[in-house]
C-alpha cells in the first residue's frame, strides 16, 4: 500500500472516530508509524487462544462468536488470528469502545435503523391474542420498520460485499470444457453411487436370525465392500445432506450388539475413504489448478496402496483366515492415514483453496505433526507432490523470467493490459509496479519472507528477455520442498543476485545509463552554461509571444543550432533533447500532480485557452528515452526533471531581465548627480533584487542540486561495485517530499494569489502615478517585506526540522547583517505588542498603554530567534507582570 493511500485511510479513520479535532499528533505521524511496522506479504504469526477467550468473556453471545471463529478457521482464513488479537485489545480500550458505540448509534439514527438484537426485539412483541392500544401499536410498528431497514441494509451490504469479493477472486483463466459423457455416466466413480435410507432387497434375511459366526462373516463381507465404496447387504450408505458432508451408514439393527459396536469402529474408515475419493475426483477437474491436480494424484497413489490392502484382506477372508479382531488389527495404520487425508480434503474444501493457499495449508499440517514421525512423513510426501507444479512455475520465473501459470495459482500475476510503451506517456510507474504484481492470497507461507525477491528476480530477467536476450541462470537446480526453508531460500538468493547483476550490466555498460543521466543533468539542471545562454539569446523574442503564435519547429531549429555551436556538441545523446510547449504553467502543473485521486483534482482541470500563457511560461525541454532505460527514466522521472528545469529557467530569465535593467541604467550616468538622484532608489532596489536572485540560484544549483547529485553518484557507484541490486532507494524521500509539499499546497496557493495581487497593484500604480520616486518606494517596501517573510520562514523551518544547510542561503543573503536588524526589530515589536495586549486584558483596560510604559516594557535583549518568538513573548509578559 502506498504512503498516500495509507495516509488517506488514516485520515478517514480519524474522521469516523471523531478524533481529528482533539488529536495533537496528526495523521502523518500515524502513517509513518504504520509504514515502519509493516512488512509486505508477511502474515503476522500470533497465538489467538487467549485473545479468543477474552473476546468470548466480554461478548453477550460467546457461543455464537466461538462457532463463527471455528467456521472461519476451518476455511483457512489467512488474517483471522491477527484480527482476533486486535479485537481483543479493543475490548480493553473503554474510550475507543465508547467512541465506536457513539458512532454506530449516530449512523443508525441517521439511517432510521436500530442497534437492538433481533432476539430482544422479538421478546418485546405482545403475546398472540393480546390487546394493545393505538400508541403501543404505533411504537411497535416504528420499531419493526427500523428493524426491517436494518436487516435489509445489512443483507444488501453483505450481498454487495460478497459479489465484490467473488469478482476480485475471479481468476483470469481459460478453462477447457468438461466432456459431456463425464456427466452422463454417474457410475464412473470410486465413491458410493446412491445412498438409500432402507434396504432395497426385502428378501434379505435379518442378521439376527443367523448364528453369531455367520453374522460375523456376513458383516466382514459388507465391510470389505464398503471399504471399496460399494454398499453391502447389511451396511447401507445414506445420501449426502451437503456437498462435502461425511458419508453416514446404516447397520442392520438385528445384528448382535457386541458385533455391532465393533463394526461401528470400522465405519469412519469407510467415511474417510468416501471423502478422499470425492476430493480426488472433484479436484482433478481443470478449474482447480495444477497444485490440486498434483495433490489429487499423490492421494490417488495412496488410495491404490489402500486398495491393495483391501485385496489382501479379501484374500484372507476367502481363505477363512479373517476375523473381526484380525480385521481391526490390520487396518489400524490405514485408518490414521485416511483420517489425515480426509482432514486435508475437508480443510481445502471448506476454504475453497487453490494454488498457494493449498500449499500453505499443507505446510501448516506438516509442521504441526512434529511429534508423529510417520504422519509427518505422510504429510511431507503430499506437500512435496503438491509443490512440484508450483515450483516448476517458480523455477521458470526466477531462472528465465518467464511466467507460465495457466490457472492463476502462482504468487506473481501478470497484467497484460499495461505495456512498456506507456512508460513515455503516463505519469506513473505503472509498468514496473503493476505489469507484474504479487497476489498475496497465492503466497505459500513458507515463501513469504522471499516473495519480494521472487518478484524482482523474474522482473529483472523479463526486462533482459524483452531486449532480445535469452537469460539462463547457470546454477539452476531443481527446487524441492523441505521443512528446512533455508535450502530454497539460498537458491532464490543466488538467482536474485545473478538477475540483478545481469540487468545492472545491461543498463550501465551496454545502454550507458550513467551517461544518459549526466546528459539529462546538462540540460534540465542547467549544467551547460554556454548552451543555456546561447539558447536564451536566440529564443528571446519567441519567449515573449503568446503560446498560440509560437512555431515549435522554429524552436526546434534554434535548439539544434544552440547545441551544435556550444560545448553540448560533444554530448552523444544531444539529439534526444526536444522542445515541448506545455498547456499549463508550473504552478498549475504542480497542483495537478498533488491533487491526483483527491477531491480537489477537478479544481485544477483548467482549459489551456483560459490561461493565456506566454512562451516563457509554457516552455520546457523533453527527452526521448528508449527501452530498457525508460524503466528508470520514465515519464514520471522526466516530469520531475521538467518541473525543476522550468523553475530554474524562469529564475534565469528574471536574472537576465535584471541584468538588462542594469545595462539600461548606465544611461543615467550622463546626467548630473542632482538631476538623477531620484534614480538612486531604483538602482538600489534593482541591485537588491539581483543579489537575491543570484544567491537564490547559487543555493539551488550548487548547494542543493550539486550536493544531492554527488550523493546520487556515490550511491550509483556503490551499487555498481556490489552488483547485487538495482533497486532505486529514493522512493521514501520522494514520497515524503511530495507529502510535505502537499501539506503546504493551500498556503502556497494563498501566497501566490497575494503576490499576484501585489504585483498588479504596483504595476497599476506605476502607470497611474506621476511620482516615480513613490512608486519605487512602494516596490522596495513590498520586496523587502516579502523577503523578510521568506527569511523568517526559512529560519523557522530550519530550527523546527533541524536542517542546518538552510542557514547557508541566509548567510549569503544577509552577509552584512542588514536583514537581521530588521527581523530583530520586527520580533521585538511583536513581543512588545503581545505584552501590551496581555497587560490590557489583565488590568481590564480597554485603551492602549502610554508611550512611556511602552518604551520601558520593551525587552532590552530583544533578539530575532525564529520559532522561539512566542516563548520570548510569554517570558516578556511574565517579567512585565
Tab-separated table of C-alpha atoms in Angstrom, residues 43 68-69 71-82 165 350-351 353 364:
chain	number	residue	atom	x	y	z
A	43	UNK	CA	1.484	-12.829	7.705
A	68	UNK	CA	-18.054	-18.331	13.926
A	69	UNK	CA	-14.348	-18.396	14.767
A	71	UNK	CA	-16.050	-21.840	10.986
A	72	UNK	CA	-13.658	-19.217	9.634
A	73	UNK	CA	-10.646	-21.107	10.956
A	74	UNK	CA	-11.844	-24.186	9.124
A	75	UNK	CA	-11.940	-22.131	5.925
A	76	UNK	CA	-8.242	-21.281	6.372
A	77	UNK	CA	-8.808	-17.518	6.673
A	78	UNK	CA	-5.324	-16.056	6.496
A	79	UNK	CA	-5.572	-12.986	8.742
A	80	UNK	CA	-8.110	-14.346	11.213
A	81	UNK	CA	-5.800	-14.633	14.234
A	82	UNK	CA	-4.292	-11.118	13.879
A	165	UNK	CA	-15.154	-10.420	-3.210
A	350	UNK	CA	-14.085	-25.562	3.302
A	351	UNK	CA	-11.535	-22.908	2.439
A	353	UNK	CA	-8.208	-23.287	-1.529
A	364	UNK	CA	0.937	-25.970	8.431
